[in-house]
mmCIF file of C-alpha atoms in Angstrom:
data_model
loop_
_atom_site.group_PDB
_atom_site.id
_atom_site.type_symbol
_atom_site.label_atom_id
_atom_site.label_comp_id
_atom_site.label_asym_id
_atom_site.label_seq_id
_atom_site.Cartn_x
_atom_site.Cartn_y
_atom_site.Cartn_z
ATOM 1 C CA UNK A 1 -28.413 -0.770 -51.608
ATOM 2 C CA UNK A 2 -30.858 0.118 -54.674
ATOM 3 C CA UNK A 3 -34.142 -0.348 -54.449
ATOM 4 C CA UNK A 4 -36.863 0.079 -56.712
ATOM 5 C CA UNK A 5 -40.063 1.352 -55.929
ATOM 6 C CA UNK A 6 -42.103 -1.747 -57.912
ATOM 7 C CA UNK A 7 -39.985 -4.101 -55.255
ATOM 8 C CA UNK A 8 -41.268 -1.366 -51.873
ATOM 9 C CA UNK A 9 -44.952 -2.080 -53.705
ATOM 10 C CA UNK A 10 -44.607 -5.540 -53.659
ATOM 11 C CA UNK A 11 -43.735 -5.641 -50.117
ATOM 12 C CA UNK A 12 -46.391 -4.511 -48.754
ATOM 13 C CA UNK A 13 -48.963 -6.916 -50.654
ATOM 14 C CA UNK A 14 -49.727 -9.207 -48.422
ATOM 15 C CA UNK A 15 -51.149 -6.521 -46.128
ATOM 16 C CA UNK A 16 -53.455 -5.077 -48.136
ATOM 17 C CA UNK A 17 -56.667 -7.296 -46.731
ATOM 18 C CA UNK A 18 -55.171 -5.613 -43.227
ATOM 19 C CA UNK A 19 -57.648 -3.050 -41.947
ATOM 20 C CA UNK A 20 -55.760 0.443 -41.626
ATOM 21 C CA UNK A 21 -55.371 0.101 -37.865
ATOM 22 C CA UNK A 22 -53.467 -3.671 -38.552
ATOM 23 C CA UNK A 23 -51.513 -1.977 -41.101
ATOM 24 C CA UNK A 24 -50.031 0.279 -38.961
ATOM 25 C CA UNK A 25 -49.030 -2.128 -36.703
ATOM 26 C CA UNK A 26 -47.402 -4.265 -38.479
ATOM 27 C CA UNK A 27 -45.725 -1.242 -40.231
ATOM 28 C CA UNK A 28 -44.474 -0.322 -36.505
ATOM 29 C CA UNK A 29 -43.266 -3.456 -35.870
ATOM 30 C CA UNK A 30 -41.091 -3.805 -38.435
ATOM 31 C CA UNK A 31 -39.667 -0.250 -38.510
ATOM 32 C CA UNK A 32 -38.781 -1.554 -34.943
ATOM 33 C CA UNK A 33 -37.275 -4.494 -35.857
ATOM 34 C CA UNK A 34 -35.205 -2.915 -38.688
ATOM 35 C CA UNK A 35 -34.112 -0.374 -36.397
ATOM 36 C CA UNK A 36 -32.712 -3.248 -33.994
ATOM 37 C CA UNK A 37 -31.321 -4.742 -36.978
ATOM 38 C CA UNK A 38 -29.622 -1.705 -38.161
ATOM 39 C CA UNK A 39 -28.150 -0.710 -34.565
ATOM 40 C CA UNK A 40 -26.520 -4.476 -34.095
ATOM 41 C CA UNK A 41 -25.043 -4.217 -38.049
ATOM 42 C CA UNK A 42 -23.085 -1.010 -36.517
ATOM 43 C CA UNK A 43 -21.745 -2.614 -33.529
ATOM 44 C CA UNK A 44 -20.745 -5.342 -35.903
ATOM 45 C CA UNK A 45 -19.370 -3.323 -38.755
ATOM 46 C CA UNK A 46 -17.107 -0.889 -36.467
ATOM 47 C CA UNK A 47 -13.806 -1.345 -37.969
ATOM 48 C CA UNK A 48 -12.256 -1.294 -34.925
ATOM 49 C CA UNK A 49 -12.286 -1.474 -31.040
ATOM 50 C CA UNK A 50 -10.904 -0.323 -27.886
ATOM 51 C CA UNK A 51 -10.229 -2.500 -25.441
ATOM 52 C CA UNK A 52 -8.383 -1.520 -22.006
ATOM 53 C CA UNK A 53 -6.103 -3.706 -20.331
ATOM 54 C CA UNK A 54 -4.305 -3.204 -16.896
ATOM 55 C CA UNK A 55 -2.529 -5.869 -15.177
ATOM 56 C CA UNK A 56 1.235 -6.171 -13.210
ATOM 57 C CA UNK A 57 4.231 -5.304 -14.236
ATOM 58 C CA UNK A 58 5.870 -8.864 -14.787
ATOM 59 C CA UNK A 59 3.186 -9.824 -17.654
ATOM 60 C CA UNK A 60 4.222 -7.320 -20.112
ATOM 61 C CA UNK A 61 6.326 -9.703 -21.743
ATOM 62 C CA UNK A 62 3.819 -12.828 -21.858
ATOM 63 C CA UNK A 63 1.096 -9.998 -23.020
ATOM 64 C CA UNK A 64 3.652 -8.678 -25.711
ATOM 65 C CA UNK A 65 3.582 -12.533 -27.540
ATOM 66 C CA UNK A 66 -0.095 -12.592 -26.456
ATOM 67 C CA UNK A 67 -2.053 -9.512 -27.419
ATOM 68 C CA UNK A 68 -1.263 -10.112 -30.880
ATOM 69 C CA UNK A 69 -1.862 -13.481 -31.807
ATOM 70 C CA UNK A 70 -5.799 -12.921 -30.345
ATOM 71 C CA UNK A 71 -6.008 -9.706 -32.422
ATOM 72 C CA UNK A 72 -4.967 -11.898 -35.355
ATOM 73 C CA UNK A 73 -7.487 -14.658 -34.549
ATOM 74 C CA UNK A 74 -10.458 -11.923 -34.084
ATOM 75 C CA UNK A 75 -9.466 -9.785 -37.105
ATOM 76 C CA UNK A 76 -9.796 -13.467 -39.519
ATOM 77 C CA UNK A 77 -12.969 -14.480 -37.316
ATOM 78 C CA UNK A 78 -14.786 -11.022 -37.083
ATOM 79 C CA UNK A 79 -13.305 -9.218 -39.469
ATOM 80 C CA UNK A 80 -12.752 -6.347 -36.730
ATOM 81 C CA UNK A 81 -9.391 -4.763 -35.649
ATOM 82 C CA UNK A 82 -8.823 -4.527 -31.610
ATOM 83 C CA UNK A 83 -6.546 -2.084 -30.053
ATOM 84 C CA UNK A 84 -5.375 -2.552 -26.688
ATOM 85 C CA UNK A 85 -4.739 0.154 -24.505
ATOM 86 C CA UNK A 86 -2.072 -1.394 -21.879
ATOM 87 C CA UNK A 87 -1.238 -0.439 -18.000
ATOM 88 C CA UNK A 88 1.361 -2.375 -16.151
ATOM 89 C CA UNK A 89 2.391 -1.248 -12.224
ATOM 90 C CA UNK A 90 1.981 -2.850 -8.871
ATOM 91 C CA UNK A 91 -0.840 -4.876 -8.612
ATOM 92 C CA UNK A 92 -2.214 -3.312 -5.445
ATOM 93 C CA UNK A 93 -2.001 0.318 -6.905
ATOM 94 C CA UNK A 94 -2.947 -1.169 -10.100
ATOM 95 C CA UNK A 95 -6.601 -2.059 -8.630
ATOM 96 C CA UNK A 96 -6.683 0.930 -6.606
ATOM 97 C CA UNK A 97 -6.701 2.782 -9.608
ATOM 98 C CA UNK A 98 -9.472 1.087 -11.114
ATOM 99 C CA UNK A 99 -11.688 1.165 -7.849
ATOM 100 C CA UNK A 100 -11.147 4.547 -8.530
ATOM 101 C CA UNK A 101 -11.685 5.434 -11.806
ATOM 102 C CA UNK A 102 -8.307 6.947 -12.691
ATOM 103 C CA UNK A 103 -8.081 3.432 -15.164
ATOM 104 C CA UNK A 104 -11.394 2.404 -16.887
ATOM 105 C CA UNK A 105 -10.186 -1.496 -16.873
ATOM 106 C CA UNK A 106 -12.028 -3.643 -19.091
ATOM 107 C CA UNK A 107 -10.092 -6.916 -18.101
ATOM 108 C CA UNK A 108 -7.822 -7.010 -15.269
ATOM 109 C CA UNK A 109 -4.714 -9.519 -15.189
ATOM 110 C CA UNK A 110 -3.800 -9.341 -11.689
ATOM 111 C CA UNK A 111 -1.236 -10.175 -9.324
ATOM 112 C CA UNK A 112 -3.509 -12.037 -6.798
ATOM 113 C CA UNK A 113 -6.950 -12.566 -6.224
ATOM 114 C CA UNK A 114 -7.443 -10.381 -3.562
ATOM 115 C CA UNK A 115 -7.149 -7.633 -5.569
ATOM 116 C CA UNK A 116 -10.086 -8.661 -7.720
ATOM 117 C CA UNK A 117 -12.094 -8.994 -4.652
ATOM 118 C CA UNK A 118 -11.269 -5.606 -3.830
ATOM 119 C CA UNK A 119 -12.398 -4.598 -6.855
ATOM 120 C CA UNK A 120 -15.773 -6.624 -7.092
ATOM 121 C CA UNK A 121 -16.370 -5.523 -3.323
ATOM 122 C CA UNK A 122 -16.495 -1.724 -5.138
ATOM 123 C CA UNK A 123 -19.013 -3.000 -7.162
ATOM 124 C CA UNK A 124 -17.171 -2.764 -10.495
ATOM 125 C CA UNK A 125 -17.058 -6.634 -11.419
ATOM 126 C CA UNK A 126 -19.971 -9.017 -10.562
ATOM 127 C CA UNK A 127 -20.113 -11.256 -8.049
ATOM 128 C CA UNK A 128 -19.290 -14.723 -9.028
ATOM 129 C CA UNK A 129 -16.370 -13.470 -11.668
ATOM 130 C CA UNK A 130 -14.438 -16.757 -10.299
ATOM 131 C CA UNK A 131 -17.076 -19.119 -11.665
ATOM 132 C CA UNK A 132 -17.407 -17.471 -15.026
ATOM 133 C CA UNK A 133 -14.150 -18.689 -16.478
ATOM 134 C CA UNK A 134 -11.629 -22.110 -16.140
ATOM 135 C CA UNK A 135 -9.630 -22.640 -12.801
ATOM 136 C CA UNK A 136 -11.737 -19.951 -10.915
ATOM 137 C CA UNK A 137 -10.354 -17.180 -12.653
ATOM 138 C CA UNK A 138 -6.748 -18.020 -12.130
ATOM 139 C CA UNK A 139 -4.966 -17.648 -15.454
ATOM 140 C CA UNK A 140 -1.536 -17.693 -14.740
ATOM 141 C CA UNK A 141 0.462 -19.491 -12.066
ATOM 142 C CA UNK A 142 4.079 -19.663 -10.316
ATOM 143 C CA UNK A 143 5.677 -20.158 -6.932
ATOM 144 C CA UNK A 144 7.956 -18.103 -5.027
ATOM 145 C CA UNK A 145 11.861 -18.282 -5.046
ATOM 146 C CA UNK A 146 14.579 -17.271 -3.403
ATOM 147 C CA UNK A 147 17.483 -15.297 -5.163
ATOM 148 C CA UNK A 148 21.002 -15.171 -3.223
ATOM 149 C CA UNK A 149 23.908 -13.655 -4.027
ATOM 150 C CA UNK A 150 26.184 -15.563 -6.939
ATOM 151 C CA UNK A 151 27.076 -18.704 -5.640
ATOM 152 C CA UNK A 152 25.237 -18.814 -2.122
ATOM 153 C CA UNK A 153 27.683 -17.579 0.300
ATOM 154 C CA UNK A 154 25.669 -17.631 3.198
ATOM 155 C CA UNK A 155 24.486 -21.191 2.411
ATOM 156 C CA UNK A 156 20.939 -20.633 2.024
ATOM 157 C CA UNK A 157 19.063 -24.012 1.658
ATOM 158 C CA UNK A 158 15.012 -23.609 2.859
ATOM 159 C CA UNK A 159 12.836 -20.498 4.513
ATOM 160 C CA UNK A 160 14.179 -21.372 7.594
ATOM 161 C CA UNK A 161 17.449 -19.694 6.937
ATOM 162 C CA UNK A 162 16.526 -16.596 6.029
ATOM 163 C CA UNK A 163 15.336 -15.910 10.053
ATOM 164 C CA UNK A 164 19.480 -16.865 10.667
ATOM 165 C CA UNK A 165 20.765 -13.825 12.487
ATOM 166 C CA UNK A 166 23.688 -13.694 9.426
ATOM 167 C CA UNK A 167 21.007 -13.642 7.092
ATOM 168 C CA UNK A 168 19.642 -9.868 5.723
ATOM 169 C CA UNK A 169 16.144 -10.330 3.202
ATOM 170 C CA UNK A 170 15.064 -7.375 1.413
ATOM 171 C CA UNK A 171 11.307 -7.085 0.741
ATOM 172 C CA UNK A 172 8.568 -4.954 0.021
ATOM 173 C CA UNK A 173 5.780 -3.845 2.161
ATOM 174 C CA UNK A 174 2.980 -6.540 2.079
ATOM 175 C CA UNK A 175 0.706 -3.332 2.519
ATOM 176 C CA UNK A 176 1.632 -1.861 -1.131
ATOM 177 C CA UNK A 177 3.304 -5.007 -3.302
ATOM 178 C CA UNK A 178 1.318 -8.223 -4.503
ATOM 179 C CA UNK A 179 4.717 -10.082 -4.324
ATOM 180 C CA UNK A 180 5.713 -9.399 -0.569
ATOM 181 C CA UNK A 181 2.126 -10.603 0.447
ATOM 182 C CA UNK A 182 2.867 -13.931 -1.646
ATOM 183 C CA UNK A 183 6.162 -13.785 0.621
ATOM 184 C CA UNK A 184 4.682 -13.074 4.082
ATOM 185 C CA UNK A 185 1.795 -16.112 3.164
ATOM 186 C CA UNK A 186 5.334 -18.478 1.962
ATOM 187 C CA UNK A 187 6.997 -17.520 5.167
ATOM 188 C CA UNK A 188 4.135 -18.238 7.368
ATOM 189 C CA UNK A 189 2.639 -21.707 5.476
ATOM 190 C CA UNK A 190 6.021 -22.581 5.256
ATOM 191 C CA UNK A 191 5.731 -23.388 9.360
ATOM 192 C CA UNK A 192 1.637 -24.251 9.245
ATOM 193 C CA UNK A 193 1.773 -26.408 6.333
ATOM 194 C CA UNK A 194 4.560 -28.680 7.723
ATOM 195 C CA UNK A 195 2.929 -29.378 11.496
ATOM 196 C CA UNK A 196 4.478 -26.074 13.127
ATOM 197 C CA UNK A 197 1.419 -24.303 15.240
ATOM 198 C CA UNK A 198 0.628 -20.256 14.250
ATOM 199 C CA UNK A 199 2.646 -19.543 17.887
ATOM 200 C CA UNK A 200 5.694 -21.042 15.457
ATOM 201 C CA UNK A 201 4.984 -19.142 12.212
ATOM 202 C CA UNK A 202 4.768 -15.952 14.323
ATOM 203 C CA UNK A 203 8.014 -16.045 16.039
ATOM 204 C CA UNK A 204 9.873 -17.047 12.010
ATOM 205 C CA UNK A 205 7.704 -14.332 10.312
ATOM 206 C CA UNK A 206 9.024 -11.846 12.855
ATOM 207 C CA UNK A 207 12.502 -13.130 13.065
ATOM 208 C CA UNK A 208 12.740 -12.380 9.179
ATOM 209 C CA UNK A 209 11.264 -9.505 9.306
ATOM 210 C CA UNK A 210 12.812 -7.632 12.307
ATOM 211 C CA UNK A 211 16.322 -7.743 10.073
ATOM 212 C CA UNK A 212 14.462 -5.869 6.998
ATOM 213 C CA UNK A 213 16.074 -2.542 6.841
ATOM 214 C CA UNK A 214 13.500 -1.027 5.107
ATOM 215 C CA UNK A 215 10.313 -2.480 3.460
ATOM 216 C CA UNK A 216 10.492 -1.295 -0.333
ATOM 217 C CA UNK A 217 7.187 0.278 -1.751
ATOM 218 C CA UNK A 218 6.410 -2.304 -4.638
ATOM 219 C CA UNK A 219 8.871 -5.599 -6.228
ATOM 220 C CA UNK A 220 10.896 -3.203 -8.659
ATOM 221 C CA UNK A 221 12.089 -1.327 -5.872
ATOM 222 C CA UNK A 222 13.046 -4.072 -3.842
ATOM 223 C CA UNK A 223 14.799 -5.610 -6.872
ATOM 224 C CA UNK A 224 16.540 -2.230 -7.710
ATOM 225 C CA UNK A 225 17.906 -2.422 -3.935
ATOM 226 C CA UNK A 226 19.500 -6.263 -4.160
ATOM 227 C CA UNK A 227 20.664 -6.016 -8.298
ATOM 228 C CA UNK A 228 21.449 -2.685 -8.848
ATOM 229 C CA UNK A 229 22.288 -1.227 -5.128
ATOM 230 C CA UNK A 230 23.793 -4.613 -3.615
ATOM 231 C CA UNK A 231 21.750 -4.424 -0.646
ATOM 232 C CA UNK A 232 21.046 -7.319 1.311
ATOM 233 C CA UNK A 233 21.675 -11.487 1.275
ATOM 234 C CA UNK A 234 18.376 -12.823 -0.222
ATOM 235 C CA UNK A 235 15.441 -11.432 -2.349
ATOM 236 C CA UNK A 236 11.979 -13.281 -2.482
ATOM 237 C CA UNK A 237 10.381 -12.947 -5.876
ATOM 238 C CA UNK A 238 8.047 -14.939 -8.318
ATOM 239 C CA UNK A 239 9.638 -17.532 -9.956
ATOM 240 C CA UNK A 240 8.475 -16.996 -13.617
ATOM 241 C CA UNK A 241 10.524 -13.337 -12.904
ATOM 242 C CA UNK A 242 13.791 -15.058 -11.719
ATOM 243 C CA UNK A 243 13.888 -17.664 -14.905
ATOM 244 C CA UNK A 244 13.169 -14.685 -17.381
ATOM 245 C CA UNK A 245 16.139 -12.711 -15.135
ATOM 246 C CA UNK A 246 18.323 -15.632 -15.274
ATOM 247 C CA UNK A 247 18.402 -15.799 -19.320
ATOM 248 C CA UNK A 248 19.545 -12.171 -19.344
ATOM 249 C CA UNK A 249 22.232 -12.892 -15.892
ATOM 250 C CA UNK A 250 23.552 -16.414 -16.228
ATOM 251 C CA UNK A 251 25.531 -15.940 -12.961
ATOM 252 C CA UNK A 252 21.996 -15.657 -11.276
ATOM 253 C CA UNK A 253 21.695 -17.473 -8.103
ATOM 254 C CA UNK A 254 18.559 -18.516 -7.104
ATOM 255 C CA UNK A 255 16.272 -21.925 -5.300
ATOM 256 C CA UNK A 256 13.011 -22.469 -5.364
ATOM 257 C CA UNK A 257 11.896 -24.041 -1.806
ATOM 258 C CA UNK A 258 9.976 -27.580 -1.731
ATOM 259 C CA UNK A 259 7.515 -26.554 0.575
ATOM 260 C CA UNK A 260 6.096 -23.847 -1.594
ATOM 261 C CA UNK A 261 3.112 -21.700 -2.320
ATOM 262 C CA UNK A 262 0.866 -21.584 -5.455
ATOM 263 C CA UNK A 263 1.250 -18.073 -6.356
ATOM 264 C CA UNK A 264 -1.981 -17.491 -8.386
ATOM 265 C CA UNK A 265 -2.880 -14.486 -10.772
ATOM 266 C CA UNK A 266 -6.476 -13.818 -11.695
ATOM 267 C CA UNK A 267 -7.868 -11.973 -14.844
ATOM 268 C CA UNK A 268 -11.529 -10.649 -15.039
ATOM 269 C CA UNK A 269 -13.630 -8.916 -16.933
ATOM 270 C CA UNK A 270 -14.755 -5.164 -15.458
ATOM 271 C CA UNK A 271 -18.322 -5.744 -16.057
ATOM 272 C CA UNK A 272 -19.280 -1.535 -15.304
ATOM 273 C CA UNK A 273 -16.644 -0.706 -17.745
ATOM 274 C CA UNK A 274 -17.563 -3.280 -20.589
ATOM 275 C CA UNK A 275 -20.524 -2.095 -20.474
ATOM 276 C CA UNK A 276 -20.263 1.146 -20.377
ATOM 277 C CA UNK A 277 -17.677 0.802 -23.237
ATOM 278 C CA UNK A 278 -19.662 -1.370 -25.233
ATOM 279 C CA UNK A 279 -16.776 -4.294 -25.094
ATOM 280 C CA UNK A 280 -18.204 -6.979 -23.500
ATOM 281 C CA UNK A 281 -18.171 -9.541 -26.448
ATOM 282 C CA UNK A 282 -14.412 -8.802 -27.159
ATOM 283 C CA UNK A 283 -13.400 -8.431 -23.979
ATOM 284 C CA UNK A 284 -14.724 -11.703 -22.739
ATOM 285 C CA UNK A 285 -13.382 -13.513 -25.886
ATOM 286 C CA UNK A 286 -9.774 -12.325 -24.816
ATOM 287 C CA UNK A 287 -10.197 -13.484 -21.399
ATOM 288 C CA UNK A 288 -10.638 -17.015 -22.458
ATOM 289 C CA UNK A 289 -8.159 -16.677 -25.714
ATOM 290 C CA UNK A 290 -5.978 -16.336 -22.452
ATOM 291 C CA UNK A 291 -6.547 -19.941 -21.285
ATOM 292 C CA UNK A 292 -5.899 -21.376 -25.065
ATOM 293 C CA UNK A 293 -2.949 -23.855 -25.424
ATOM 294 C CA UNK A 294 -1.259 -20.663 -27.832
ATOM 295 C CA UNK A 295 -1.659 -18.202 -24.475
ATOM 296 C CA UNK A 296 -0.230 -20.750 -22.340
ATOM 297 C CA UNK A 297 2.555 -21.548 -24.497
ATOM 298 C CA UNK A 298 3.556 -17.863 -24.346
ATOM 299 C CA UNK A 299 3.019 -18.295 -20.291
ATOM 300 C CA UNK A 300 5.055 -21.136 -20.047
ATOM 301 C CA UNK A 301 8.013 -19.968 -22.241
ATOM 302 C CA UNK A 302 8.320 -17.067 -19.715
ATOM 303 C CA UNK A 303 8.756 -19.081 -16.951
ATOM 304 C CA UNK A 304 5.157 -19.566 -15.674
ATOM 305 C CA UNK A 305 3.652 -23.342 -14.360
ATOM 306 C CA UNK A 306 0.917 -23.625 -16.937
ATOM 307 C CA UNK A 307 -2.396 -23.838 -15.554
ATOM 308 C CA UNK A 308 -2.631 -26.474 -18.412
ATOM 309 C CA UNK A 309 -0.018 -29.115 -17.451
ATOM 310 C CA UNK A 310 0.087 -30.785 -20.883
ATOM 311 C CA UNK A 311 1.089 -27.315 -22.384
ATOM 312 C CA UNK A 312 4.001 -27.010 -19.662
ATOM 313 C CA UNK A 313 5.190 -30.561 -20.998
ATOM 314 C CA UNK A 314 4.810 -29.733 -24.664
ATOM 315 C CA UNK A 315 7.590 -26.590 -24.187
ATOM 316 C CA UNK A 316 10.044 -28.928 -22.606
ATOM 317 C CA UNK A 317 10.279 -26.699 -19.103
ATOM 318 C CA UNK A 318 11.727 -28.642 -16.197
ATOM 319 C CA UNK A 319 10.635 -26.586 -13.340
ATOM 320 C CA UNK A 320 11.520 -28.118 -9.295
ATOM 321 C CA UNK A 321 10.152 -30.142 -7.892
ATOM 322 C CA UNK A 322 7.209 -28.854 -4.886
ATOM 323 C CA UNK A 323 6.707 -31.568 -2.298
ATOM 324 C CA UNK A 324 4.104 -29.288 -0.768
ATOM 325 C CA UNK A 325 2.367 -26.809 -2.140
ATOM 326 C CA UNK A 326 0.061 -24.749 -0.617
ATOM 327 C CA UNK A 327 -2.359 -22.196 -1.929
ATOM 328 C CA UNK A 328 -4.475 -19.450 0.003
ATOM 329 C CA UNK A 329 -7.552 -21.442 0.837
ATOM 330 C CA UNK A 330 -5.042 -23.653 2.923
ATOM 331 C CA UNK A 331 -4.348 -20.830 4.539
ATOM 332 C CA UNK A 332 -7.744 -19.864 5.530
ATOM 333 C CA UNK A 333 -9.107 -18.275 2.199
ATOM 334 C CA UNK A 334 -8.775 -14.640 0.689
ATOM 335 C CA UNK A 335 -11.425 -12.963 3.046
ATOM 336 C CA UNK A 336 -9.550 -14.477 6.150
ATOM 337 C CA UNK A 337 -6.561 -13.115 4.925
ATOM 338 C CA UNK A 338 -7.083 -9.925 4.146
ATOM 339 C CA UNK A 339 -8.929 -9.397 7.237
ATOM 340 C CA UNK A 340 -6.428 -11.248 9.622
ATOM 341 C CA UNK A 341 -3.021 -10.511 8.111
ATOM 342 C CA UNK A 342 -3.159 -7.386 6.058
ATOM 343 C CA UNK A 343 -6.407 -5.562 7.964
ATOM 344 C CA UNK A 344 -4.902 -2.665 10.118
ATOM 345 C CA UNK A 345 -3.991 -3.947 13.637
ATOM 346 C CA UNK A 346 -3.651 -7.718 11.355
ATOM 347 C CA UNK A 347 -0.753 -10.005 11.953
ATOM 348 C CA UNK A 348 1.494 -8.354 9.903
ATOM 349 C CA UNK A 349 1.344 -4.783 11.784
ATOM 350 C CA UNK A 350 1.537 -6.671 14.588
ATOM 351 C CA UNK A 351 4.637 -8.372 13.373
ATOM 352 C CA UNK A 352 6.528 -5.448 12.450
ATOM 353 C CA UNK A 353 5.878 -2.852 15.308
ATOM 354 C CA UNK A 354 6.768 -5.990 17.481
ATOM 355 C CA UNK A 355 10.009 -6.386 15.174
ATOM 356 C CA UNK A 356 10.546 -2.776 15.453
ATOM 357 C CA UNK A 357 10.505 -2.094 19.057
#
């Protein structure tokens, strides 16, 4: 910008009644202030931005019909181009690696809350990251179901059959995959939530369990085993997955129990890495594009229960019926379970060196 030196004259005018001391302060002041000015016009005017996303392997395809719809909407609102750097894995490992550095996260979709926790607990994301955003941070939403082999030979009908001595599941180890923890919480609820005491849900979880073979390291490989390898009867998985499977595989096979559990997936903002990167704004502002009725939309066409119902309604999805439905806090709450069921020495180890001896 051009500027001559009769318009710098006039500026300073009005301050020639100042006393030299006053003149210099005001001249201070607003070098200051045009400083601040200048270094919020460059964090404005960067053409582009960087913005890291890591989050479990069954969003890819929601975040593919996602991601650029809200870099549309923020290129026509801020003029401003966003990049996304994208990590998908096993939810568990996935927030390991951020704990640890090896993934500078600024928003994390993730496969349950307790991985969030995990990563707040490190001191990465504030406390109180449930309260900043709609439905306490849960984002997206499905229950579990249970895929058989084509046309249900072994006649599998609720949880309860699957501890049938005729009856083989394949799963992954609750102490590596997000899904086989939603499974082991299913299994047990499925006895607590209908009047059956914890002495009950014990003895089914470990009748289940004692027939695994082998617990799988994350959901892929446990899928692998039952579509690819033709091991075992049943497979637990999310829902959302099966439906997306299903369009692909017609001849899929699966139900989706009535007495279910509410399978919740949290996103957050990494608040040291935001603002360390300098993100926040964006980052934040793709957190709740998330929640929009267009987000949701994408959700729901990929098989996930809206957490807006009207947007479920709107694409026409019939999804079963739950009669119950059950979420974590029913089951004691997130810091209950991960210290009582997954802690070492927890139910679960319990469970399976009792199933394996």
């Amino acid at each position: 910008m051009n500027v001559s030196l009769l318009s710098i004259r006039s500026l300073f005018r009005p301050f020639r009644s100042l006393s030299g001391r006053s003149f210099l302060s005001f001249l201070l002041v607003g070098l200051l202030a045009s400083l601040a000015l200048a270094s919020c016009g460059g964090i404005a005017s960067k053409p582009e931005v960087k913005l890291n996303l890591v989050s479990f392997s069954v969003t890819k395809a929601a975040h593919d019909q996602i991601i650029p719809k809200f870099v549309e909407k923020w290129r026509k609102e801020r003029n401003q181009k966003v990049i996304f750097e994208r990590s998908y894995g096993g939810s568990l490992a996935q927030a390991d690696d951020v704990i640890a550095g090896k993934q500078e996260a600024d928003v994390v979709h993730l496969a349950l809350p307790l991985d969030v926790m995990r990563i707040s607990q490190a001191g990465l994301i504030n406390r109180g990251w449930e309260d900043r955003v709609p439905r306490r941070g849960v984002v997206s939403h499905s229950v579990a179901a249970i895929v058989t082999r084509a046309g249900n030979p072994k006649k599998i009908q609720s949880w309860a059959d699957l501890a049938r001595e005729d009856v083989t599941v394949l799963s992954a180890d609750p102490k590596t995959s997000g899904i086989a923890i939603w499974q082991l919480l299913a299994l047990w609820g499925s006895v607590t939530q209908t009047g059956g005491e914890p002495e009950q849900a014990w003895d089914f979880v470990r009748q289940v369990y004692q027939k695994i073979p082998t617990l799988a390291r994350d959901a892929r490989e446990a899928s692998n085993a039952f579509f690819q390898e033709g091991k075992g009867d049943v497979l637990v998985t999310y829902e959302n997955e099966v439906i997306l499977a299903a369009r692909n595989q017609p001849d899929t096979n699966y139900l989706v129990p009535p007495v279910n559990i509410s399978i919740d997936n949290p996103v957050a903002v990494v608040d040291r890495n935001v603002d360390k990167h300098g993100t926040r704004e964006v980052a934040e502002a793709f957190v709740n594009f998330l929640y929009s009725e267009p987000a949701q939309q994408e959700l729901a066409k990929l098989g996930y229960r809206s957490v807006n119902p009207f947007v479920a309604k709107d694409e026409g999805l019939q999804f079963p019926p739950i009669e119950t439905l059950f979420n974590a806090q029913d089951l004691g709450g997130w810091t209950l379970i991960q210290t009582e069921f997954l802690a070492d020495k927890g139910i679960f180890e319990q469970i399976k060196n009792q199933s394996a001896s």
